[in-house]
Amino acid sequence: MKHIILITGAGKGIGRAIALEFAKAAKYNPDFKPVLVLSSRTRSDLDALARECQAEGAETDIITADLSKIDEVLQLADHIINRYGTIDCLVNNAGVGRFKPLEELTEEDFDVTMNTNLKGTFFLTQALFASMQKRGSGHIFFITSVAAEKAFETSSIYSMSKFGQRGLVEALRLHARKCNVRITDVMPGAVVTPMWGEVSDEMQAVMMRPEDIATPVVQAYFQPARTTVEEIVLRPTGGDL
Ligand SMILES: NC(=O)c1ccc[n+]([C@@H]2O[C@H](COP(=O)([O-])OP(=O)(O)OC[C@H]3O[C@@H](n4cnc5c(N)ncnc54)[C@H](OP(=O)(O)O)[C@@H]3O)[C@@H](O)[C@H]2O)c1
């Protein structure tokens, strides 16, 4: 059966690993035919990922969009509905983090973070949830963070955005439970991805890898429709960095 799965921020890091994990599931499950709609701003990342997913037997579709821009968010949602008529799974993964001491954070840091992590995530979800609600099925993942419920000294704006995403998760759940739509809040701690920039070997040795997040996400998707994995919290074994 075809499953239309949109992954935002698919070009790098955690989103990329989730796309590959869904693609690998196609290889080992003949009944699962994923159509992976891969989105981010950088076309070359998505082209390379699409080739890897296709090699695993998944169908792919690429759409570049800047989720901090409302017109591009709505175009992405329209593309899905016009082309497929519906959506089975939305992975709200695209996100940015500006990590600096409190006094160094700027208005630009604030706007970029909020427009991407909150505004873009909200309006994409609003547009696509409507289709799931109408059909009475679907699954939405939010890749929030442990910073959605715990503050870190250099992450005040990031944490504000992630606490905000958690507010959306909780509000949406109230609607989703009434129409058989599953909502999963994925809260990872430190994962080695481009978001961190340069990371020392010492730190890398204790951080998680993107695939450590992708595996439980895909497992949650494959739970029977009657069962929702509501939260997935994953931390480096040694605790937060
Ligand atoms: N890494 C961690 O330790 C960690 C921990 C907890 C939670 N998270 C969360 O996990 C998610 C993924 O993080 P990551 O570490 O994988 O980050 P990453 O390696 O920086 O990848 C982020 C992805 O999002 C895309 N993106 C960024 N801004 C965008 C925009 N305005 N519009 C569309 N796409 C955009 C990027 O592609 P383009 O730049 O090409 O658009 C990229 O593909 C984020 O929400 C992050 O907050 C990460």
PDB file of C-alpha atoms and ligand atoms in Angstrom:
ATOM      1  CA  MET A   1       0.000   0.000   0.000  1.00  0.00           C
ATOM      2  CA  LYS A   2       1.260   3.480  -0.862  1.00  0.00           C
ATOM      3  CA  HIS A   3       2.091   5.730   2.094  1.00  0.00           C
ATOM      4  CA  ILE A   4       2.560   9.426   1.374  1.00  0.00           C
ATOM      5  CA  ILE A   5       5.211  10.634   3.838  1.00  0.00           C
ATOM      6  CA  LEU A   6       6.436  14.230   3.956  1.00  0.00           C
ATOM      7  CA  ILE A   7       9.721  14.847   5.767  1.00  0.00           C
ATOM      8  CA  THR A   8      10.766  18.466   6.277  1.00  0.00           C
ATOM      9  CA  GLY A   9      14.445  19.272   6.717  1.00  0.00           C
ATOM     10  CA  ALA A  10      15.141  15.982   4.942  1.00  0.00           C
ATOM     11  CA  GLY A  11      18.427  17.090   3.405  1.00  0.00           C
ATOM     12  CA  LYS A  12      20.655  16.715   6.450  1.00  0.00           C
ATOM     13  CA  GLY A  13      20.978  15.243   9.923  1.00  0.00           C
ATOM     14  CA  ILE A  14      17.969  13.667  11.611  1.00  0.00           C
ATOM     15  CA  GLY A  15      15.530  14.260   8.734  1.00  0.00           C
ATOM     16  CA  ARG A  16      17.864  12.550   6.291  1.00  0.00           C
ATOM     17  CA  ALA A  17      18.196   9.528   8.590  1.00  0.00           C
ATOM     18  CA  ILE A  18      14.412   9.278   8.984  1.00  0.00           C
ATOM     19  CA  ALA A  19      13.941   9.310   5.202  1.00  0.00           C
ATOM     20  CA  LEU A  20      16.524   6.540   4.774  1.00  0.00           C
ATOM     21  CA  GLU A  21      14.970   4.477   7.556  1.00  0.00           C
ATOM     22  CA  PHE A  22      11.536   4.668   5.878  1.00  0.00           C
ATOM     23  CA  ALA A  23      13.165   3.729   2.573  1.00  0.00           C
ATOM     24  CA  LYS A  24      14.881   0.706   4.141  1.00  0.00           C
ATOM     25  CA  ALA A  25      11.552  -0.401   5.611  1.00  0.00           C
ATOM     26  CA  ALA A  26      10.268  -0.628   2.024  1.00  0.00           C
ATOM     27  CA  LYS A  27      13.000  -3.096   1.193  1.00  0.00           C
ATOM     28  CA  TYR A  28      11.978  -5.503   3.937  1.00  0.00           C
ATOM     29  CA  ASN A  29       8.200  -5.042   3.824  1.00  0.00           C
ATOM     30  CA  PRO A  30       6.645  -5.701   0.416  1.00  0.00           C
ATOM     31  CA  ASP A  31       3.257  -4.293   1.524  1.00  0.00           C
ATOM     32  CA  PHE A  32       4.790  -0.934   2.484  1.00  0.00           C
ATOM     33  CA  LYS A  33       5.277   1.301  -0.551  1.00  0.00           C
ATOM     34  CA  PRO A  34       6.490   4.666   0.717  1.00  0.00           C
ATOM     35  CA  VAL A  35       6.321   7.784  -1.396  1.00  0.00           C
ATOM     36  CA  LEU A  36       8.886   9.956   0.369  1.00  0.00           C
ATOM     37  CA  VAL A  37       8.291  13.647  -0.208  1.00  0.00           C
ATOM     38  CA  LEU A  38      11.636  15.194   0.675  1.00  0.00           C
ATOM     39  CA  SER A  39      11.779  18.888   1.470  1.00  0.00           C
ATOM     40  CA  SER A  40      14.338  21.487   2.551  1.00  0.00           C
ATOM     41  CA  ARG A  41      15.925  24.561   0.925  1.00  0.00           C
ATOM     42  CA  THR A  42      18.965  22.838  -0.665  1.00  0.00           C
ATOM     43  CA  ARG A  43      18.133  20.937  -3.846  1.00  0.00           C
ATOM     44  CA  SER A  44      21.495  19.142  -4.103  1.00  0.00           C
ATOM     45  CA  ASP A  45      21.046  17.540  -0.645  1.00  0.00           C
ATOM     46  CA  LEU A  46      17.610  16.281  -1.652  1.00  0.00           C
ATOM     47  CA  ASP A  47      18.777  14.932  -5.032  1.00  0.00           C
ATOM     48  CA  ALA A  48      21.520  12.884  -3.361  1.00  0.00           C
ATOM     49  CA  LEU A  49      19.132  11.588  -0.693  1.00  0.00           C
ATOM     50  CA  ALA A  50      16.464  10.702  -3.266  1.00  0.00           C
ATOM     51  CA  ARG A  51      18.960   8.515  -5.139  1.00  0.00           C
ATOM     52  CA  GLU A  52      19.799   6.653  -1.922  1.00  0.00           C
ATOM     53  CA  CYS A  53      16.123   6.160  -1.045  1.00  0.00           C
ATOM     54  CA  GLN A  54      15.311   4.931  -4.537  1.00  0.00           C
ATOM     55  CA  ALA A  55      18.130   2.395  -4.284  1.00  0.00           C
ATOM     56  CA  GLU A  56      16.283   0.965  -1.275  1.00  0.00           C
ATOM     57  CA  GLY A  57      13.089   0.684  -3.335  1.00  0.00           C
ATOM     58  CA  ALA A  58      11.229   3.809  -2.220  1.00  0.00           C
ATOM     59  CA  GLU A  59       9.489   6.268  -4.513  1.00  0.00           C
ATOM     60  CA  THR A  60      10.612   9.862  -3.980  1.00  0.00           C
ATOM     61  CA  ASP A  61       9.403  13.353  -4.734  1.00  0.00           C
ATOM     62  CA  ILE A  62      11.445  16.480  -4.088  1.00  0.00           C
ATOM     63  CA  ILE A  63      10.098  19.901  -3.262  1.00  0.00           C
ATOM     64  CA  THR A  64      12.305  22.739  -2.133  1.00  0.00           C
ATOM     65  CA  ALA A  65      10.685  25.151   0.293  1.00  0.00           C
ATOM     66  CA  ASP A  66      11.807  27.672   2.870  1.00  0.00           C
ATOM     67  CA  LEU A  67       9.542  26.983   5.822  1.00  0.00           C
ATOM     68  CA  SER A  68      10.234  30.375   7.343  1.00  0.00           C
ATOM     69  CA  LYS A  69       8.209  31.859   4.447  1.00  0.00           C
ATOM     70  CA  ILE A  70       4.479  31.390   4.686  1.00  0.00           C
ATOM     71  CA  ASP A  71       3.849  31.381   0.916  1.00  0.00           C
ATOM     72  CA  GLU A  72       6.358  28.525   0.479  1.00  0.00           C
ATOM     73  CA  VAL A  73       4.795  26.608   3.380  1.00  0.00           C
ATOM     74  CA  LEU A  74       1.376  26.838   1.761  1.00  0.00           C
ATOM     75  CA  GLN A  75       2.788  25.868  -1.662  1.00  0.00           C
ATOM     76  CA  LEU A  76       4.308  22.761  -0.097  1.00  0.00           C
ATOM     77  CA  ALA A  77       0.998  21.778   1.494  1.00  0.00           C
ATOM     78  CA  ASP A  78      -0.868  22.459  -1.776  1.00  0.00           C
ATOM     79  CA  HIS A  79       1.641  20.360  -3.713  1.00  0.00           C
ATOM     80  CA  ILE A  80       0.907  17.372  -1.457  1.00  0.00           C
ATOM     81  CA  ILE A  81      -2.857  17.702  -1.623  1.00  0.00           C
ATOM     82  CA  ASN A  82      -3.022  18.468  -5.360  1.00  0.00           C
ATOM     83  CA  ARG A  83      -0.657  15.664  -6.312  1.00  0.00           C
ATOM     84  CA  TYR A  84      -1.671  12.899  -3.909  1.00  0.00           C
ATOM     85  CA  GLY A  85      -5.065  13.995  -2.598  1.00  0.00           C
ATOM     86  CA  THR A  86      -4.004  13.036   0.898  1.00  0.00           C
ATOM     87  CA  ILE A  87      -1.091  12.493   3.289  1.00  0.00           C
ATOM     88  CA  ASP A  88      -0.374   9.574   5.621  1.00  0.00           C
ATOM     89  CA  CYS A  89       2.551  10.930   7.600  1.00  0.00           C
ATOM     90  CA  LEU A  90       4.068  14.350   8.245  1.00  0.00           C
ATOM     91  CA  VAL A  91       7.467  14.520   9.922  1.00  0.00           C
ATOM     92  CA  ASN A  92       7.910  18.066  11.230  1.00  0.00           C
ATOM     93  CA  ASN A  93      11.680  17.959  11.487  1.00  0.00           C
ATOM     94  CA  ALA A  94      13.052  21.160   9.868  1.00  0.00           C
ATOM     95  CA  GLY A  95      14.449  23.416  12.518  1.00  0.00           C
ATOM     96  CA  VAL A  96      17.206  25.856  13.300  1.00  0.00           C
ATOM     97  CA  GLY A  97      19.139  26.662  16.429  1.00  0.00           C
ATOM     98  CA  ARG A  98      21.138  29.782  17.241  1.00  0.00           C
ATOM     99  CA  PHE A  99      23.201  28.926  20.306  1.00  0.00           C
ATOM    100  CA  LYS A 100      24.809  31.979  21.953  1.00  0.00           C
ATOM    101  CA  PRO A 101      25.035  33.656  25.328  1.00  0.00           C
ATOM    102  CA  LEU A 102      21.841  35.530  26.212  1.00  0.00           C
ATOM    103  CA  GLU A 103      23.344  39.001  25.663  1.00  0.00           C
ATOM    104  CA  GLU A 104      24.572  38.167  22.145  1.00  0.00           C
ATOM    105  CA  LEU A 105      21.264  37.009  20.676  1.00  0.00           C
ATOM    106  CA  THR A 106      19.837  39.379  18.056  1.00  0.00           C
ATOM    107  CA  GLU A 107      16.456  40.167  16.571  1.00  0.00           C
ATOM    108  CA  GLU A 108      17.542  38.306  13.437  1.00  0.00           C
ATOM    109  CA  ASP A 109      18.309  35.190  15.540  1.00  0.00           C
ATOM    110  CA  PHE A 110      14.853  35.518  17.084  1.00  0.00           C
ATOM    111  CA  ASP A 111      13.008  35.966  13.774  1.00  0.00           C
ATOM    112  CA  VAL A 112      14.810  33.163  11.931  1.00  0.00           C
ATOM    113  CA  THR A 113      14.265  30.722  14.798  1.00  0.00           C
ATOM    114  CA  MET A 114      10.630  31.564  15.432  1.00  0.00           C
ATOM    115  CA  ASN A 115       9.665  31.801  11.762  1.00  0.00           C
ATOM    116  CA  THR A 116      11.123  28.373  11.028  1.00  0.00           C
ATOM    117  CA  ASN A 117      10.512  26.375  14.196  1.00  0.00           C
ATOM    118  CA  LEU A 118       7.153  27.857  15.156  1.00  0.00           C
ATOM    119  CA  LYS A 119       5.455  29.718  12.322  1.00  0.00           C
ATOM    120  CA  GLY A 120       6.444  27.329   9.535  1.00  0.00           C
ATOM    121  CA  THR A 121       5.730  24.247  11.631  1.00  0.00           C
ATOM    122  CA  PHE A 122       2.347  25.576  12.724  1.00  0.00           C
ATOM    123  CA  PHE A 123       1.043  26.558   9.291  1.00  0.00           C
ATOM    124  CA  LEU A 124       2.287  23.405   7.557  1.00  0.00           C
ATOM    125  CA  THR A 125       0.679  21.289  10.262  1.00  0.00           C
ATOM    126  CA  GLN A 126      -2.549  23.272  10.143  1.00  0.00           C
ATOM    127  CA  ALA A 127      -2.823  22.801   6.374  1.00  0.00           C
ATOM    128  CA  LEU A 128      -2.047  19.071   6.345  1.00  0.00           C
ATOM    129  CA  PHE A 129      -3.846  18.096   9.548  1.00  0.00           C
ATOM    130  CA  ALA A 130      -7.099  19.271   7.917  1.00  0.00           C
ATOM    131  CA  SER A 131      -6.729  16.553   5.290  1.00  0.00           C
ATOM    132  CA  MET A 132      -5.943  13.865   7.904  1.00  0.00           C
ATOM    133  CA  GLN A 133      -8.893  15.013  10.020  1.00  0.00           C
ATOM    134  CA  LYS A 134     -11.238  14.709   7.057  1.00  0.00           C
ATOM    135  CA  ARG A 135     -10.028  11.196   6.267  1.00  0.00           C
ATOM    136  CA  GLY A 136      -9.895  10.075   9.904  1.00  0.00           C
ATOM    137  CA  SER A 137      -6.308   8.794   9.795  1.00  0.00           C
ATOM    138  CA  GLY A 138      -2.709   9.963   9.693  1.00  0.00           C
ATOM    139  CA  HIS A 139       0.401  10.373  11.803  1.00  0.00           C
ATOM    140  CA  ILE A 140       2.288  13.570  12.636  1.00  0.00           C
ATOM    141  CA  PHE A 141       5.745  13.512  14.198  1.00  0.00           C
ATOM    142  CA  PHE A 142       7.293  16.596  15.764  1.00  0.00           C
ATOM    143  CA  ILE A 143      11.043  16.477  16.248  1.00  0.00           C
ATOM    144  CA  THR A 144      11.123  18.859  19.198  1.00  0.00           C
ATOM    145  CA  SER A 145      14.003  18.404  21.677  1.00  0.00           C
ATOM    146  CA  VAL A 146      14.861  17.844  25.310  1.00  0.00           C
ATOM    147  CA  ALA A 147      15.116  21.663  25.123  1.00  0.00           C
ATOM    148  CA  ALA A 148      11.309  21.645  24.821  1.00  0.00           C
ATOM    149  CA  GLU A 149      11.083  21.025  28.542  1.00  0.00           C
ATOM    150  CA  LYS A 150      14.494  21.930  29.927  1.00  0.00           C
ATOM    151  CA  ALA A 151      16.485  25.150  29.556  1.00  0.00           C
ATOM    152  CA  PHE A 152      20.158  25.340  28.613  1.00  0.00           C
ATOM    153  CA  GLU A 153      22.261  28.488  29.145  1.00  0.00           C
ATOM    154  CA  THR A 154      23.039  29.170  25.493  1.00  0.00           C
ATOM    155  CA  SER A 155      19.704  28.154  24.064  1.00  0.00           C
ATOM    156  CA  SER A 156      17.160  30.702  25.267  1.00  0.00           C
ATOM    157  CA  ILE A 157      15.572  31.515  21.893  1.00  0.00           C
ATOM    158  CA  TYR A 158      15.874  27.910  20.727  1.00  0.00           C
ATOM    159  CA  SER A 159      14.210  26.698  23.925  1.00  0.00           C
ATOM    160  CA  MET A 160      11.432  29.259  23.556  1.00  0.00           C
ATOM    161  CA  SER A 161      10.724  27.879  20.101  1.00  0.00           C
ATOM    162  CA  LYS A 162      10.870  24.269  21.259  1.00  0.00           C
ATOM    163  CA  PHE A 163       8.657  24.894  24.323  1.00  0.00           C
ATOM    164  CA  GLY A 164       6.299  26.514  21.812  1.00  0.00           C
ATOM    165  CA  GLN A 165       6.346  23.451  19.562  1.00  0.00           C
ATOM    166  CA  ARG A 166       5.441  21.374  22.594  1.00  0.00           C
ATOM    167  CA  GLY A 167       2.447  23.654  23.147  1.00  0.00           C
ATOM    168  CA  LEU A 168       1.373  22.926  19.590  1.00  0.00           C
ATOM    169  CA  VAL A 169       1.807  19.183  20.142  1.00  0.00           C
ATOM    170  CA  GLU A 170      -0.435  19.261  23.211  1.00  0.00           C
ATOM    171  CA  ALA A 171      -3.100  21.463  21.590  1.00  0.00           C
ATOM    172  CA  LEU A 172      -3.140  19.423  18.391  1.00  0.00           C
ATOM    173  CA  ARG A 173      -3.450  16.183  20.340  1.00  0.00           C
ATOM    174  CA  LEU A 174      -6.844  17.333  21.630  1.00  0.00           C
ATOM    175  CA  HIS A 175      -8.099  17.536  18.040  1.00  0.00           C
ATOM    176  CA  ALA A 176      -6.190  14.503  16.790  1.00  0.00           C
ATOM    177  CA  ARG A 177      -7.614  12.097  19.371  1.00  0.00           C
ATOM    178  CA  LYS A 178     -11.114  12.868  18.095  1.00  0.00           C
ATOM    179  CA  CYS A 179     -10.306  11.880  14.517  1.00  0.00           C
ATOM    180  CA  ASN A 180      -7.959   8.925  14.840  1.00  0.00           C
ATOM    181  CA  VAL A 181      -4.820  10.886  13.949  1.00  0.00           C
ATOM    182  CA  ARG A 182      -1.639   9.930  15.808  1.00  0.00           C
ATOM    183  CA  ILE A 183       0.720  12.554  17.210  1.00  0.00           C
ATOM    184  CA  THR A 184       4.239  11.679  18.340  1.00  0.00           C
ATOM    185  CA  ASP A 185       6.527  14.145  20.097  1.00  0.00           C
ATOM    186  CA  VAL A 186      10.156  13.111  19.582  1.00  0.00           C
ATOM    187  CA  MET A 187      12.511  14.743  22.098  1.00  0.00           C
ATOM    188  CA  PRO A 188      16.160  14.041  21.399  1.00  0.00           C
ATOM    189  CA  GLY A 189      19.167  15.226  23.339  1.00  0.00           C
ATOM    190  CA  ALA A 190      22.463  15.875  21.573  1.00  0.00           C
ATOM    191  CA  VAL A 191      22.801  14.223  18.146  1.00  0.00           C
ATOM    192  CA  VAL A 192      25.823  14.653  15.854  1.00  0.00           C
ATOM    193  CA  THR A 193      24.442  16.653  12.894  1.00  0.00           C
ATOM    194  CA  PRO A 194      25.430  19.757  10.891  1.00  0.00           C
ATOM    195  CA  MET A 195      23.320  21.834  13.314  1.00  0.00           C
ATOM    196  CA  TRP A 196      26.179  21.613  15.815  1.00  0.00           C
ATOM    197  CA  GLY A 197      28.846  22.860  13.411  1.00  0.00           C
ATOM    198  CA  GLU A 198      32.359  21.719  14.361  1.00  0.00           C
ATOM    199  CA  VAL A 199      32.322  19.257  17.249  1.00  0.00           C
ATOM    200  CA  SER A 200      35.405  17.865  18.988  1.00  0.00           C
ATOM    201  CA  ASP A 201      36.117  14.141  18.749  1.00  0.00           C
ATOM    202  CA  GLU A 202      35.661  13.931  22.499  1.00  0.00           C
ATOM    203  CA  MET A 203      32.118  15.316  22.293  1.00  0.00           C
ATOM    204  CA  GLN A 204      31.207  13.304  19.211  1.00  0.00           C
ATOM    205  CA  ALA A 205      32.142  10.163  21.112  1.00  0.00           C
ATOM    206  CA  VAL A 206      29.333  10.709  23.622  1.00  0.00           C
ATOM    207  CA  MET A 207      26.651  12.140  21.306  1.00  0.00           C
ATOM    208  CA  MET A 208      23.873  10.151  19.621  1.00  0.00           C
ATOM    209  CA  ARG A 209      23.750   9.568  15.870  1.00  0.00           C
ATOM    210  CA  PRO A 210      20.844  10.525  13.561  1.00  0.00           C
ATOM    211  CA  GLU A 211      19.958   6.863  12.993  1.00  0.00           C
ATOM    212  CA  ASP A 212      19.443   6.445  16.766  1.00  0.00           C
ATOM    213  CA  ILE A 213      16.494   8.819  16.388  1.00  0.00           C
ATOM    214  CA  ALA A 214      15.268   7.518  13.028  1.00  0.00           C
ATOM    215  CA  THR A 215      14.847   3.899  14.101  1.00  0.00           C
ATOM    216  CA  PRO A 216      12.309   4.505  16.917  1.00  0.00           C
ATOM    217  CA  VAL A 217      10.439   7.036  14.743  1.00  0.00           C
ATOM    218  CA  VAL A 218       9.837   4.467  12.024  1.00  0.00           C
ATOM    219  CA  GLN A 219       9.016   1.805  14.621  1.00  0.00           C
ATOM    220  CA  ALA A 220       6.395   4.148  16.097  1.00  0.00           C
ATOM    221  CA  TYR A 221       4.879   4.581  12.634  1.00  0.00           C
ATOM    222  CA  PHE A 222       4.539   0.816  12.269  1.00  0.00           C
ATOM    223  CA  GLN A 223       2.604   0.373  15.509  1.00  0.00           C
ATOM    224  CA  PRO A 224      -0.984  -0.740  14.820  1.00  0.00           C
ATOM    225  CA  ALA A 225      -3.270   2.228  14.027  1.00  0.00           C
ATOM    226  CA  ARG A 226      -5.002   1.709  17.386  1.00  0.00           C
ATOM    227  CA  THR A 227      -1.733   2.505  19.227  1.00  0.00           C
ATOM    228  CA  THR A 228       0.034   5.851  19.454  1.00  0.00           C
ATOM    229  CA  VAL A 229       3.567   6.273  20.720  1.00  0.00           C
ATOM    230  CA  GLU A 230       2.897   9.718  22.184  1.00  0.00           C
ATOM    231  CA  GLU A 231       6.436  10.599  23.248  1.00  0.00           C
ATOM    232  CA  ILE A 232       9.921   9.409  22.467  1.00  0.00           C
ATOM    233  CA  VAL A 233      12.663  10.844  24.700  1.00  0.00           C
ATOM    234  CA  LEU A 234      16.215   9.919  23.716  1.00  0.00           C
ATOM    235  CA  ARG A 235      19.350  11.106  25.511  1.00  0.00           C
ATOM    236  CA  PRO A 236      23.022  10.296  25.333  1.00  0.00           C
ATOM    237  CA  THR A 237      23.611   7.611  27.929  1.00  0.00           C
ATOM    238  CA  GLY A 238      25.836   9.988  29.898  1.00  0.00           C
ATOM    239  CA  GLY A 239      23.047  12.609  30.027  1.00  0.00           C
ATOM    240  CA  ASP A 240      22.663  16.033  28.419  1.00  0.00           C
ATOM    241  CA  LEU A 241      25.717  17.860  27.113  1.00  0.00           C
TER     242      LEU A 241
HETATM  243  N1  LIG B   1      21.020  17.697  16.492  1.00  0.00           N
HETATM  244  C1  LIG B   1      20.547  17.714  17.718  1.00  0.00           C
HETATM  245  O1  LIG B   1      21.295  17.564  18.707  1.00  0.00           O
HETATM  246  C2  LIG B   1      19.066  17.885  17.955  1.00  0.00           C
HETATM  247  C3  LIG B   1      18.580  17.581  19.236  1.00  0.00           C
HETATM  248  C4  LIG B   1      17.227  17.760  19.494  1.00  0.00           C
HETATM  249  C5  LIG B   1      16.383  18.195  18.499  1.00  0.00           C
HETATM  250  N2  LIG B   1      16.874  18.475  17.280  1.00  0.00           N
HETATM  251  C6  LIG B   1      15.912  18.941  16.273  1.00  0.00           C
HETATM  252  O2  LIG B   1      15.904  18.044  15.189  1.00  0.00           O
HETATM  253  C7  LIG B   1      15.568  18.732  13.988  1.00  0.00           C
HETATM  254  C8  LIG B   1      16.625  18.422  12.941  1.00  0.00           C
HETATM  255  O3  LIG B   1      17.871  18.902  13.440  1.00  0.00           O
HETATM  256  P1  LIG B   1      19.267  18.449  12.853  1.00  0.00           P
HETATM  257  O4  LIG B   1      20.183  18.407  13.996  1.00  0.00           O
HETATM  258  O5  LIG B   1      19.116  17.279  11.969  1.00  0.00           O
HETATM  259  O6  LIG B   1      19.617  19.775  12.038  1.00  0.00           O
HETATM  260  P2  LIG B   1      20.464  19.997  10.687  1.00  0.00           P
HETATM  261  O7  LIG B   1      21.462  18.939  10.540  1.00  0.00           O
HETATM  262  O8  LIG B   1      20.885  21.418  10.739  1.00  0.00           O
HETATM  263  O9  LIG B   1      19.358  19.809   9.556  1.00  0.00           O
HETATM  264  C9  LIG B   1      18.245  20.669   9.519  1.00  0.00           C
HETATM  265  C10 LIG B   1      17.461  20.450   8.242  1.00  0.00           C
HETATM  266  O10 LIG B   1      16.410  21.433   8.225  1.00  0.00           O
HETATM  267  C11 LIG B   1      16.491  22.180   7.008  1.00  0.00           C
HETATM  268  N3  LIG B   1      16.055  23.544   7.246  1.00  0.00           N
HETATM  269  C12 LIG B   1      16.620  24.483   8.049  1.00  0.00           C
HETATM  270  N4  LIG B   1      15.964  25.644   7.944  1.00  0.00           N
HETATM  271  C13 LIG B   1      14.972  25.444   7.039  1.00  0.00           C
HETATM  272  C14 LIG B   1      13.975  26.272   6.480  1.00  0.00           C
HETATM  273  N5  LIG B   1      13.852  27.575   6.805  1.00  0.00           N
HETATM  274  N6  LIG B   1      13.119  25.748   5.583  1.00  0.00           N
HETATM  275  C15 LIG B   1      13.229  24.452   5.217  1.00  0.00           C
HETATM  276  N7  LIG B   1      14.151  23.618   5.705  1.00  0.00           N
HETATM  277  C16 LIG B   1      15.022  24.114   6.600  1.00  0.00           C
HETATM  278  C17 LIG B   1      17.955  22.092   6.592  1.00  0.00           C
HETATM  279  O11 LIG B   1      18.145  22.197   5.202  1.00  0.00           O
HETATM  280  P3  LIG B   1      18.413  23.545   4.401  1.00  0.00           P
HETATM  281  O12 LIG B   1      19.354  24.374   5.238  1.00  0.00           O
HETATM  282  O13 LIG B   1      18.972  23.079   3.125  1.00  0.00           O
HETATM  283  O14 LIG B   1      17.053  24.168   4.259  1.00  0.00           O
HETATM  284  C18 LIG B   1      18.305  20.662   7.017  1.00  0.00           C
HETATM  285  O15 LIG B   1      17.950  19.752   6.017  1.00  0.00           O
HETATM  286  C19 LIG B   1      15.476  20.208  14.361  1.00  0.00           C
HETATM  287  O16 LIG B   1      14.131  20.565  14.546  1.00  0.00           O
HETATM  288  C20 LIG B   1      16.237  20.292  15.667  1.00  0.00           C
HETATM  289  O17 LIG B   1      15.794  21.350  16.469  1.00  0.00           O
HETATM  290  C21 LIG B   1      18.191  18.332  16.975  1.00  0.00           C
END
